[in-house]
CSV table of C-alpha atoms and ligand atoms in Angstrom, one decimal:
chain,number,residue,atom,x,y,z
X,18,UNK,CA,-10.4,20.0,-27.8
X,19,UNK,CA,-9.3,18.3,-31.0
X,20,UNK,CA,-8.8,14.1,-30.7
X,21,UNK,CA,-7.6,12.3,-33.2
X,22,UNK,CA,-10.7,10.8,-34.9
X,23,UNK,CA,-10.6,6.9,-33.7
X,24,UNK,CA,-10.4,8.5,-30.2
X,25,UNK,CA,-13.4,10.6,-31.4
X,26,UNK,CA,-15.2,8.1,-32.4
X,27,UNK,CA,-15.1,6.1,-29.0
X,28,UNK,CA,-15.9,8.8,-27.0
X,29,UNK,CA,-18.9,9.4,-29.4
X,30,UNK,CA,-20.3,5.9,-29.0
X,31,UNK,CA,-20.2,5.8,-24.7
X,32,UNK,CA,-21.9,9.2,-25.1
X,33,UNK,CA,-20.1,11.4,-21.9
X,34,UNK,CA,-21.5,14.9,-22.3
X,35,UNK,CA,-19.4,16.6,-20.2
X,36,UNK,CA,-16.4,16.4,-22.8
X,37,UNK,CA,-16.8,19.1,-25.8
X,38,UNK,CA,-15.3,16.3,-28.4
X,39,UNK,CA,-15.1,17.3,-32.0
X,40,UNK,CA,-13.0,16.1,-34.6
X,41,UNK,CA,-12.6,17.1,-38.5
X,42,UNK,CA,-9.0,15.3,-38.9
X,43,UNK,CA,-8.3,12.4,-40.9
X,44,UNK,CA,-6.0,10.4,-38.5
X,45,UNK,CA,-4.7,7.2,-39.4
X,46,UNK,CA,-6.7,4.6,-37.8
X,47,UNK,CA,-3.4,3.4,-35.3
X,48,UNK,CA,-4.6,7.2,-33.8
X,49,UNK,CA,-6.6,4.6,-30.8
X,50,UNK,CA,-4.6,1.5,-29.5
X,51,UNK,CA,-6.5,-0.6,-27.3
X,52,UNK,CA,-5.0,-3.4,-25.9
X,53,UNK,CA,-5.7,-6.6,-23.1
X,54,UNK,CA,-3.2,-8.1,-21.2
X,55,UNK,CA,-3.2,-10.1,-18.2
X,56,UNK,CA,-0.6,-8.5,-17.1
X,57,UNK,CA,-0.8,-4.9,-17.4
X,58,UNK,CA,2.5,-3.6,-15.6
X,59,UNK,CA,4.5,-5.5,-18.5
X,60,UNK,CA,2.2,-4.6,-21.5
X,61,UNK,CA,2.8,-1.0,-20.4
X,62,UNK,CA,6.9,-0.8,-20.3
X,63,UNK,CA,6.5,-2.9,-23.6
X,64,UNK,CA,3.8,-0.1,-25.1
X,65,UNK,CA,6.6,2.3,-23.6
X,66,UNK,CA,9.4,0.6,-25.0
X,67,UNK,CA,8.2,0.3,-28.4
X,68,UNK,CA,7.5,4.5,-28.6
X,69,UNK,CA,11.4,5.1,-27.4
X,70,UNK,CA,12.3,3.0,-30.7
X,71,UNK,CA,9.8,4.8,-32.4
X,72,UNK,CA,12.0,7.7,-31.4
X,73,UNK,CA,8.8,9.4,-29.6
X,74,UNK,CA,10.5,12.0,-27.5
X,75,UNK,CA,9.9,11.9,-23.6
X,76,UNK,CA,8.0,14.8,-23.3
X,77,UNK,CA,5.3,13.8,-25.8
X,78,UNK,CA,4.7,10.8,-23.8
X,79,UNK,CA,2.2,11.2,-21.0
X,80,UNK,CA,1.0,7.5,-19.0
X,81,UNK,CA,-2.4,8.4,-17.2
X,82,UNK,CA,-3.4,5.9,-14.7
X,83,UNK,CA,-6.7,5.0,-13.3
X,84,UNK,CA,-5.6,2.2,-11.4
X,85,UNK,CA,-5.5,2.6,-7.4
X,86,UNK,CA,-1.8,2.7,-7.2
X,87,UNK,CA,0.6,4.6,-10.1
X,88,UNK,CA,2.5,2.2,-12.3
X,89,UNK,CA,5.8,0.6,-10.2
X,90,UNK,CA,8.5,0.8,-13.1
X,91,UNK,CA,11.4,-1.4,-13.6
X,92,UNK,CA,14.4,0.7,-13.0
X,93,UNK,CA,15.2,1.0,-16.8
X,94,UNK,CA,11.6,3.0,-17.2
X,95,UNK,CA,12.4,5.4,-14.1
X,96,UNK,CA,12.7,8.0,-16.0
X,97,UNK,CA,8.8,7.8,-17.0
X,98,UNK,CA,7.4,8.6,-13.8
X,99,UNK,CA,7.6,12.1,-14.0
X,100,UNK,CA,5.5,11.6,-17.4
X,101,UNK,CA,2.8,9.3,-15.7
X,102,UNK,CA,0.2,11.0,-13.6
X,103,UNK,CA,-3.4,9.8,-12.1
X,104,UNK,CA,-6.5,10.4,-14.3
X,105,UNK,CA,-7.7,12.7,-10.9
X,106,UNK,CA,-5.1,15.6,-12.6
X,107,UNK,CA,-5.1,15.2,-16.1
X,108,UNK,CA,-8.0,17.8,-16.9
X,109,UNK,CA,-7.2,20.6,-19.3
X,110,UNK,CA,-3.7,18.7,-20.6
X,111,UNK,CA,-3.0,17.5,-24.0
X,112,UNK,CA,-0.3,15.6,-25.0
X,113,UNK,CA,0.8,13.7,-28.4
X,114,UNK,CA,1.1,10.5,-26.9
X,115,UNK,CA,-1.4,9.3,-24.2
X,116,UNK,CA,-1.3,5.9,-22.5
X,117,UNK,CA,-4.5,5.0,-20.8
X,118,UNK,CA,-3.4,2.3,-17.7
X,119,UNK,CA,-7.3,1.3,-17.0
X,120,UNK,CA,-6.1,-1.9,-15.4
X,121,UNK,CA,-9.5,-3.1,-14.3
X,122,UNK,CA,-10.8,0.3,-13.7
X,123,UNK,CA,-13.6,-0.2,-17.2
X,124,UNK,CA,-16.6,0.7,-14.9
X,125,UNK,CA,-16.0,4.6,-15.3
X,126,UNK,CA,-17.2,5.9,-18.4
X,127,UNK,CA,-16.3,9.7,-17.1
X,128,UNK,CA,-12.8,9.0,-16.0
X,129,UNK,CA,-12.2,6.6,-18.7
X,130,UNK,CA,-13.8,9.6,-21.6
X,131,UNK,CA,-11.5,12.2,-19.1
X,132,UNK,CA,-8.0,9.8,-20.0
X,133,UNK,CA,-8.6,9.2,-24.0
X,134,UNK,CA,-9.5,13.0,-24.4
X,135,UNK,CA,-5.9,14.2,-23.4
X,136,UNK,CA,-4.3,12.3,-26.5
X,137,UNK,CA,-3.9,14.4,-29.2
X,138,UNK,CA,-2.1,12.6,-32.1
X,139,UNK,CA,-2.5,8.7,-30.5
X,140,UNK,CA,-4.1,7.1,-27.5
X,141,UNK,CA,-2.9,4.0,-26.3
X,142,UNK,CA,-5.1,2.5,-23.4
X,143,UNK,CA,-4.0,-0.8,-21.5
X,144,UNK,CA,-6.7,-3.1,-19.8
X,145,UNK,CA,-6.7,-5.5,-17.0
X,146,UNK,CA,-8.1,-8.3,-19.3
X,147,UNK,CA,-9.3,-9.8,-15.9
X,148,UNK,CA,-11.6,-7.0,-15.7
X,149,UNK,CA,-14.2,-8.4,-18.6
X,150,UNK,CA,-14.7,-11.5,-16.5
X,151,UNK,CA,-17.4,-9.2,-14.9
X,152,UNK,CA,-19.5,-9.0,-18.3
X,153,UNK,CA,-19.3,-5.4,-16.8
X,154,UNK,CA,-22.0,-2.9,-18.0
X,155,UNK,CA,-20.6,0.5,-18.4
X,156,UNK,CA,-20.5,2.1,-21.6
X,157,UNK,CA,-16.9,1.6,-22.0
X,158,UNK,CA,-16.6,-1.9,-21.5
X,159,UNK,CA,-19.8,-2.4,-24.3
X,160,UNK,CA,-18.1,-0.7,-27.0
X,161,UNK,CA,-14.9,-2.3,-26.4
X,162,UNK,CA,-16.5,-5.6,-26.2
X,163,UNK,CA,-18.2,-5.2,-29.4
X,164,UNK,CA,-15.1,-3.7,-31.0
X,165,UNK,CA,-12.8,-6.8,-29.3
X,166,UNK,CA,-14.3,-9.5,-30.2
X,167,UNK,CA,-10.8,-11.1,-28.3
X,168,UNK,CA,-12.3,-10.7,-25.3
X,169,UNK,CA,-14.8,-13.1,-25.5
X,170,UNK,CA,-11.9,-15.6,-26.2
X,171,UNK,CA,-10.3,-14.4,-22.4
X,172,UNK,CA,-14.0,-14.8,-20.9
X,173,UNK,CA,-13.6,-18.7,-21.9
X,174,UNK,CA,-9.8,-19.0,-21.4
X,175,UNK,CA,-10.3,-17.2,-17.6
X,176,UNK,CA,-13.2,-19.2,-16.7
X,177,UNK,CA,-13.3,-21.0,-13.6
X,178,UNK,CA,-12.0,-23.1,-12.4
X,179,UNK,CA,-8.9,-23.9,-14.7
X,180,UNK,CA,-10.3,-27.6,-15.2
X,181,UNK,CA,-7.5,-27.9,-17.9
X,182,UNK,CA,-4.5,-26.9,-16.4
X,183,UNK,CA,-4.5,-28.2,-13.3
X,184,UNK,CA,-3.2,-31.8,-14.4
X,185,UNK,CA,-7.0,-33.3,-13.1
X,186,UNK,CA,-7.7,-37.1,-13.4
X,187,UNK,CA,-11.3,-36.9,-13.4
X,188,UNK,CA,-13.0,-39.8,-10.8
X,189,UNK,CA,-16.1,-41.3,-12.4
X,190,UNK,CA,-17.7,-41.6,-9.3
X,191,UNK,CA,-21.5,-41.2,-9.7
X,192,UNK,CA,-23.4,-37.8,-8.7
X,193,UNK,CA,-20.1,-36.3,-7.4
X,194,UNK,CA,-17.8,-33.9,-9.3
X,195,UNK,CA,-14.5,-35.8,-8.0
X,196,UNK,CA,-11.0,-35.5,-9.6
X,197,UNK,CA,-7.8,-36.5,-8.3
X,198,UNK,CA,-5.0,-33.5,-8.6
X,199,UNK,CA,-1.2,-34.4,-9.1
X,200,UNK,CA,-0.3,-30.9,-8.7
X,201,UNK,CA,-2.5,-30.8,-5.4
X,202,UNK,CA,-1.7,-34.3,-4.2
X,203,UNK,CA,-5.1,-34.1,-3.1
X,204,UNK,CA,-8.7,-35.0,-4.2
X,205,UNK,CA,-10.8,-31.9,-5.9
X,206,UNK,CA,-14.4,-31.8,-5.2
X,207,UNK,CA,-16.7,-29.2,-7.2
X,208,UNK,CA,-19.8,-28.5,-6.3
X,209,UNK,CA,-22.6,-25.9,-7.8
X,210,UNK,CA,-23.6,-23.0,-6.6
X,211,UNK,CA,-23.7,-21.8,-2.6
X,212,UNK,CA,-24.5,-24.5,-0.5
X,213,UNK,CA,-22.5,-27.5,0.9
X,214,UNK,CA,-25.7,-29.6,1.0
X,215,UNK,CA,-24.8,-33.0,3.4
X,216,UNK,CA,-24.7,-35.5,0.6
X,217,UNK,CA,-21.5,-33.4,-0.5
X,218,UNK,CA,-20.1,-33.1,2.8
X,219,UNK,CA,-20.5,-36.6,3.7
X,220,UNK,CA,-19.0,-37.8,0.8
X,221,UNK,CA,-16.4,-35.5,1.3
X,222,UNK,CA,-15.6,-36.8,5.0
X,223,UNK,CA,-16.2,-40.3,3.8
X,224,UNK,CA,-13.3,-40.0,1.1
X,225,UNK,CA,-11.3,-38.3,3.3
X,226,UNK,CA,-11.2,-40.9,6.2
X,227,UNK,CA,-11.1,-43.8,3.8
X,228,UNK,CA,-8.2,-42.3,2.2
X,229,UNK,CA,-6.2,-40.0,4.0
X,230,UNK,CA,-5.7,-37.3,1.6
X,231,UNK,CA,-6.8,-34.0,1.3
X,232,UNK,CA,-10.0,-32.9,-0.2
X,233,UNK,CA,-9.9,-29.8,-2.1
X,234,UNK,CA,-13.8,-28.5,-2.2
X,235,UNK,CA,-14.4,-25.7,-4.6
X,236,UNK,CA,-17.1,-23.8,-6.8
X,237,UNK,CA,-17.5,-25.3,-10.4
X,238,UNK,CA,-19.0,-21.9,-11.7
X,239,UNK,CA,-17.3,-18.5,-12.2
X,240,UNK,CA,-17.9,-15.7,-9.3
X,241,UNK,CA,-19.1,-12.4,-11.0
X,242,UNK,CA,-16.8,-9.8,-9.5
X,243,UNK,CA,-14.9,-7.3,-10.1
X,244,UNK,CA,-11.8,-7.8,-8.1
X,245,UNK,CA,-11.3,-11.4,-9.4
X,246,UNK,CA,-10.1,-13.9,-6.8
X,247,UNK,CA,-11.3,-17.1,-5.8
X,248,UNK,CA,-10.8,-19.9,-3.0
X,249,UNK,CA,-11.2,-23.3,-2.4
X,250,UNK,CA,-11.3,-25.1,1.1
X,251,UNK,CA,-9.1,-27.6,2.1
X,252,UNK,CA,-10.5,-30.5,4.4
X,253,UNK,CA,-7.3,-32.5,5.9
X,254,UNK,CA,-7.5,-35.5,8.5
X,255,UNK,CA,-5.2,-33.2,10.8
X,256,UNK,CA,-7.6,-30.5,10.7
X,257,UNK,CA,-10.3,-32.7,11.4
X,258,UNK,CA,-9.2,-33.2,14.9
X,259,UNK,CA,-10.5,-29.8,15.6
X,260,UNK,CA,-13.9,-30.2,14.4
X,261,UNK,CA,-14.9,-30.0,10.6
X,262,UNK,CA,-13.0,-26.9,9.1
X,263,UNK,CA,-10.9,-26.6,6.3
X,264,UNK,CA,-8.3,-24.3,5.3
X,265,UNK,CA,-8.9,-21.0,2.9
X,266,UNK,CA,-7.1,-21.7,-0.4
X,267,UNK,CA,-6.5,-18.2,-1.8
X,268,UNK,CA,-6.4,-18.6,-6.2
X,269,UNK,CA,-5.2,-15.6,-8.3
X,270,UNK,CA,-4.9,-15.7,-12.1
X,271,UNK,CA,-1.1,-16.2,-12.6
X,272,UNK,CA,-0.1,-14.2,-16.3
X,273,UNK,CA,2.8,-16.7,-16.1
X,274,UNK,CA,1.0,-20.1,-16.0
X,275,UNK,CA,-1.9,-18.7,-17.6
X,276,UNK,CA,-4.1,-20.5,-14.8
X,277,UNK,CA,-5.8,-19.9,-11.5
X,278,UNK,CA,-3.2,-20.9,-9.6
X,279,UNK,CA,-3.3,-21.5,-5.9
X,280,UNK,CA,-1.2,-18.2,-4.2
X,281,UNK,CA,0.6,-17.1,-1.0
X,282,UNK,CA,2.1,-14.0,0.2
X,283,UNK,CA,5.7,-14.1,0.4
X,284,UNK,CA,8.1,-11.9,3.3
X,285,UNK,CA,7.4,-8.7,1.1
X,286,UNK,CA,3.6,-8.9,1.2
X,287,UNK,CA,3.0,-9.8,-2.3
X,288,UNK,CA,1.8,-12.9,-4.0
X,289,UNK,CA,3.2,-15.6,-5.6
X,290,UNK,CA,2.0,-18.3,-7.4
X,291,UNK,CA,2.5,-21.6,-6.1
X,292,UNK,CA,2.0,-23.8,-9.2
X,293,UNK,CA,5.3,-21.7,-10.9
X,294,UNK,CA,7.4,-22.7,-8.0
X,295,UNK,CA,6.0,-26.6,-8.0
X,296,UNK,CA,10.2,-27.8,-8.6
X,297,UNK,CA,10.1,-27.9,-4.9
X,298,UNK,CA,7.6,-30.9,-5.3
X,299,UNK,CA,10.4,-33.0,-6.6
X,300,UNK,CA,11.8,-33.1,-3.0
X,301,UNK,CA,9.3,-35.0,-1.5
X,302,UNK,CA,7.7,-38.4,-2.0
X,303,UNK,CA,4.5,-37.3,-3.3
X,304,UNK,CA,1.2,-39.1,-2.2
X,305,UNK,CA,-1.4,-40.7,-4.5
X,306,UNK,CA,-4.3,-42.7,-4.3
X,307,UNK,CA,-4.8,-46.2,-4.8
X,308,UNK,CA,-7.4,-47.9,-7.9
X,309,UNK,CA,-8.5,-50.1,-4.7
X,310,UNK,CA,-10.1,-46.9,-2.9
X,311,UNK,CA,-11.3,-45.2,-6.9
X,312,UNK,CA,-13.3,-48.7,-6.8
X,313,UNK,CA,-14.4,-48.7,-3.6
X,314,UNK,CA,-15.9,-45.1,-4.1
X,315,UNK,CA,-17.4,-46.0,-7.5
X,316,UNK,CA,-19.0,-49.2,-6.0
X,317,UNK,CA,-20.3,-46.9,-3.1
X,318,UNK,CA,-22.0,-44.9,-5.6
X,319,UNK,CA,-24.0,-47.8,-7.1
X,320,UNK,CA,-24.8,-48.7,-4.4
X,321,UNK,CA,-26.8,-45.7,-3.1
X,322,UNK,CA,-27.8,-45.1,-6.3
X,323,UNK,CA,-29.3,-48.1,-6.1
X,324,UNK,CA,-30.8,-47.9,-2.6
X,325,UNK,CA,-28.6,-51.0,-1.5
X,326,UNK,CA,-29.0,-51.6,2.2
X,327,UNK,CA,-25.1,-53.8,1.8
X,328,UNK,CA,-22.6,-50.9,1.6
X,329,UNK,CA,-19.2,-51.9,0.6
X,330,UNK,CA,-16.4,-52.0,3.1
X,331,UNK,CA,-14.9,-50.1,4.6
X,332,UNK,CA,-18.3,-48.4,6.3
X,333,UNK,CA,-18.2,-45.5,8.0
X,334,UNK,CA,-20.9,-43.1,9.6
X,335,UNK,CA,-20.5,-41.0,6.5
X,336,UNK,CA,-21.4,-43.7,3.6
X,337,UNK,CA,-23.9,-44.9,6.4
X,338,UNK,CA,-25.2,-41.7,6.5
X,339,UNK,CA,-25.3,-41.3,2.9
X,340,UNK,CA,-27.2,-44.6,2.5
X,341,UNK,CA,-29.8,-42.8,5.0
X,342,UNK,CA,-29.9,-39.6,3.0
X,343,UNK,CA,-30.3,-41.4,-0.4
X,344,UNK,CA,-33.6,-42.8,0.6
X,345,UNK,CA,-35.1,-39.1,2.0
X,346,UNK,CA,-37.9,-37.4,0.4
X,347,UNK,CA,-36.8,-33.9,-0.8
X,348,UNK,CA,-39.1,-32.4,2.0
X,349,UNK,CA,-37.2,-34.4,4.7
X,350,UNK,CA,-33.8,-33.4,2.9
X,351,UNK,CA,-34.8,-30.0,3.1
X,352,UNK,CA,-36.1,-30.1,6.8
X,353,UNK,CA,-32.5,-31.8,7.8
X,354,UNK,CA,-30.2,-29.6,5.9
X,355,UNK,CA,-31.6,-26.8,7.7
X,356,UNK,CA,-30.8,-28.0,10.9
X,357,UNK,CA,-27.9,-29.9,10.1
X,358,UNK,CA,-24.7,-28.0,10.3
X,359,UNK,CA,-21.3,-29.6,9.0
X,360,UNK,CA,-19.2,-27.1,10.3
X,361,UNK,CA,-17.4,-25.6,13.2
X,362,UNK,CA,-18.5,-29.0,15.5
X,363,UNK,CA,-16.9,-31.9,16.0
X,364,UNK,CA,-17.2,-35.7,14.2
X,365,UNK,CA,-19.5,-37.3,16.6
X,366,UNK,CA,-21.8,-34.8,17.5
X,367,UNK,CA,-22.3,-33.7,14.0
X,368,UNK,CA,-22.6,-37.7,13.0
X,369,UNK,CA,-25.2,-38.0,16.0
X,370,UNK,CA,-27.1,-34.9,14.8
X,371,UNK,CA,-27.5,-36.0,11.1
X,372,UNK,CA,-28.6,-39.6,12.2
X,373,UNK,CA,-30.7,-39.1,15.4
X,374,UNK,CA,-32.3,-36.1,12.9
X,375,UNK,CA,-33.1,-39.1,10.2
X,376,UNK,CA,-34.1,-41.3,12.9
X,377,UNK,CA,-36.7,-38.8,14.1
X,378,UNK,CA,-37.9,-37.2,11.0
X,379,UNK,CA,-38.2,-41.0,9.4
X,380,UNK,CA,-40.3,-42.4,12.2
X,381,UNK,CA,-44.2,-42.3,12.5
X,382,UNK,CA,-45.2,-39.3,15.1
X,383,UNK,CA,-45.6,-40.9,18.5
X,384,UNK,CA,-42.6,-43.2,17.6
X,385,UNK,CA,-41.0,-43.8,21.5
X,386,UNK,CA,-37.2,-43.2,20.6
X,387,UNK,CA,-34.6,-44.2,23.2
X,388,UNK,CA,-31.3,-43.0,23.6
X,389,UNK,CA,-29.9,-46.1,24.7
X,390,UNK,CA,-31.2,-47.4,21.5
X,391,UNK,CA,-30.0,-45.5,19.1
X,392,UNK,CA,-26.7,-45.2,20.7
X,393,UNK,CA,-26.0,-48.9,20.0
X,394,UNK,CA,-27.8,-49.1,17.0
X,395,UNK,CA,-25.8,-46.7,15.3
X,396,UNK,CA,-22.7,-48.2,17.0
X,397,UNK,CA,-23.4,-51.6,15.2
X,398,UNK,CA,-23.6,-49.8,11.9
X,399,UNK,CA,-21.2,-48.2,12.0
X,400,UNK,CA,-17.8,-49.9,13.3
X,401,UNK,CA,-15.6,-46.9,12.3
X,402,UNK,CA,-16.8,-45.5,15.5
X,403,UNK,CA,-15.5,-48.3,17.2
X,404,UNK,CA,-12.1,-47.5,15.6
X,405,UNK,CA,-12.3,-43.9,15.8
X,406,UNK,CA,-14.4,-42.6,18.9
X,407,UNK,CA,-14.8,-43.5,22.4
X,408,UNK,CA,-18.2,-45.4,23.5
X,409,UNK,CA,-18.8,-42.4,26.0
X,410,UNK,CA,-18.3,-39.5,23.9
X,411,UNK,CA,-21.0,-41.1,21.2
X,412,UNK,CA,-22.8,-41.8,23.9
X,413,UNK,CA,-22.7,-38.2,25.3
X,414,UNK,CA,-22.9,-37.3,21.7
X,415,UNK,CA,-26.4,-38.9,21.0
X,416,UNK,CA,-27.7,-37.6,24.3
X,417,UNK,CA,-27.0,-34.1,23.9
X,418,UNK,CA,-28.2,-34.4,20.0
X,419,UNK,CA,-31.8,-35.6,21.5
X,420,UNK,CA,-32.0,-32.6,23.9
X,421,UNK,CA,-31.3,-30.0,20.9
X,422,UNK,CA,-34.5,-32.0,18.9
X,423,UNK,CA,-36.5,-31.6,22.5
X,424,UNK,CA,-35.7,-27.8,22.3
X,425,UNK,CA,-36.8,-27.5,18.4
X,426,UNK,CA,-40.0,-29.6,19.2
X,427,UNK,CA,-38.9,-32.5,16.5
X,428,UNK,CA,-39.7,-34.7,19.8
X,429,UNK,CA,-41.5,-34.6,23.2
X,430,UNK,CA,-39.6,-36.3,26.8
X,431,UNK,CA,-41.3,-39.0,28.0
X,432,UNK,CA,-38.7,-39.8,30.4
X,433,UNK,CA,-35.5,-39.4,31.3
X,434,UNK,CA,-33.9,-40.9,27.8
X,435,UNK,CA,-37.0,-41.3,26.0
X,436,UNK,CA,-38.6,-39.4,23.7
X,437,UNK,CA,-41.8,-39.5,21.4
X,438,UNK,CA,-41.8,-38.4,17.9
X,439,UNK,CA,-43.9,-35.1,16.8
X,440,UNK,CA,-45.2,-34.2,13.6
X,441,UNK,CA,-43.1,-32.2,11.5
X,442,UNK,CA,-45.2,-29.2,10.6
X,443,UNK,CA,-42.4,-27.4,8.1
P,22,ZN,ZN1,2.0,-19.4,-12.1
């Protein structure tokens, strides 16, 4: 088979044996096209567009696509379809005029080396520019990575999160990635890496019951993978009420805003972006927070920074809590995030877990622990529980906490309500 020699050439460098290349023409170097868009569907009826006024006849013009679906034309490029077949059928033809759709599909060397080889005058191949988000490792993707050096620029213009486009005021509130979002009328919290350790959680709760607002929490590091999507969760008071979990924000990249932009699926199935569609925003009296709260967070922050005992008003069992946690060893840390779970349970009995756990793990082994005790003490402490729970649930609360340290031996009964201490071994 005879390719036009930039074709030649790139199926040379990702080395696929089982295409017989060879090339002795001098082609003109526009012979190999390869182009990145972030929206693929539109560079191709462009690419198409651009050969009908180059008078390329119809029948020289073949669109081979790898991705899962075959290209869904605009009417006005119907009449393509019958040109346009999957890279699973293309063996043995050759055409003038082949257009490679490789959407994201740049992990295939062989199918990829099967597409080019059909052109046999010029080879135009469209990528998903999402797809080199990956750093993918096939063959393909090197060559055209050291060819493009464009795509580096995407890599860094792609990154998430879209820190710059999503209208952030960032919070300087000490040890916490906060920002406030006017797009989001919410508060964005970013943490690193997997875990939702309690000092971010607690903060989170904290901020959200001093404030009322949402609390967007998301990753501050890009996912590697191949199918490019990403979510945030949404903490919200009314939410709350059933236990600590958050709603799934769904993010695409939208080739209109150029962002990751928070989506939804409309009556027909498909996405939209909801940050193209914010006029609707200008209905409604949006929320925002007040410079007395950003204060009262920052001043919280000192303070447990500072190991201050005097929190600043208003206290709740969260910046209680995170008073506790801020003077913890890293092995105690570690010991209570294990056991500690912030989700799927409700205020107080995740509240009366995290503190009777501190009490406990804080205290010398053979320390007498009483539930009546600690229910009041943590009452007095905290008088957002007054506010916001009822004196027998807590109660209830702290009992039930003390029975699940019984049954993972972080204490022994003495009698009924009280409990001694045990060495933590791990
Ligand atoms: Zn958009």
């Amino acid at each position: 088979m005879r390719s036009p020699r930039p074709v030649f050439e790139r199926l040379q460098q990702v080395i696929v044996s089982s295409y017989e290349q060879d090339s002795t023409r001098e082609d003109d170097p526009d012979s190999l096209e390869e182009l990145f868009s972030d929206n693929p569907m539109e560079q191709l009826q462009k690419t198409l567009q651009d050969l009908e006024n180059a008078k390329i006849l119809l029948k020289d013009i073949l669109v081979i696509y790898l991705t899962q679906n075959p290209p869904n034309y605009q009417p006005e490029y119907r009449k393509y379809e019958d040109r346009t077949i999957s890279v699973y059928k293309c063996r043995g033809l050759e055409v003038p005029v082949v257009i490679v759709l490789a959407g994201r599909c740049i992990d295939n060397d062989v199918m990829l080396s099967c597409a080019y080889s059909r052109a046999t005058s010029r080879c135009i191949a469209i990528y998903d520019s999402l797809a080199f988000i990956d750093l993918p490792n096939s063959q393909f993707a090197a060559a055209l990575m050291t060819e493009h050096p464009s795509i580096k620029q995407l890599q860094t213009t792609m990154a998430w999160p879209s820190l710059d486009k999503w209208h952030l005021t960032p919070i300087d509130v000490q040890g916490i990635n906060l920002y406030w979002s006017d797009y989001w009328h919410g508060w964005v919290l970013l943490k690193f890496g997997e875990q939702v350790d309690p000092f971010l959680i607690l903060w989170l709760l904290h901020i959200l019951y001093t404030s009322f607002l949402p609390v967007y929490l998301g990753k501050d590091e890009q996912v590697k993978v191949l199918n490019p999507y990403h979510r945030m969760n949404k903490y919200s008071i009314e939410q709350l009420s059933k236990g600590i979990v958050y709603d799934d924000i769904p993010f695409l990249w939208c080739p209109s805003c150029k962002q990751w932009a928070r989506v939804m699926k409309n009556a027909e199935d498909e996405w939209i972006c909801l940050e193209c569609s914010r006029e609707m925003d200008l209905f409604f009296e949006l929320p925002h927070f007040s410079s007395e709260m950003v204060q009262h967070y920052v001043q919280l922050a000192l303070a447990l920074a500072e190991n201050k005992s005097l929190l600043p008003e208003p206290i709740t069992p969260f910046s209680y809590s995170l008073h506790r946690w801020s003077l913890l060893n890293e092995k105690q840390r570690e010991q209570l995030t294990r056991y500690c779970s912030w989700v799927d349970l409700n205020i107080p009995l995740c509240i009366a877990r995290f503190l009777t756990g501190i009490e406990i793990i804080t205290a010398q082994p053979g320390q007498q622990l009483e539930n009546t005790y600690l229910q009041q003490h943590f009452w007095e402490q905290c008088p957002w529980l007054g506010e916001n729970v009822d004196r027998t649930v807590w109660n209830q609360a702290v009992a039930s906490c003390m029975g699940t340290w019984l049954t993972r031996r972080w204490v022994q009964k003495k009698e009924k309500g009280v409990y001694l201490t045990l060495h933590q071994k791990e």
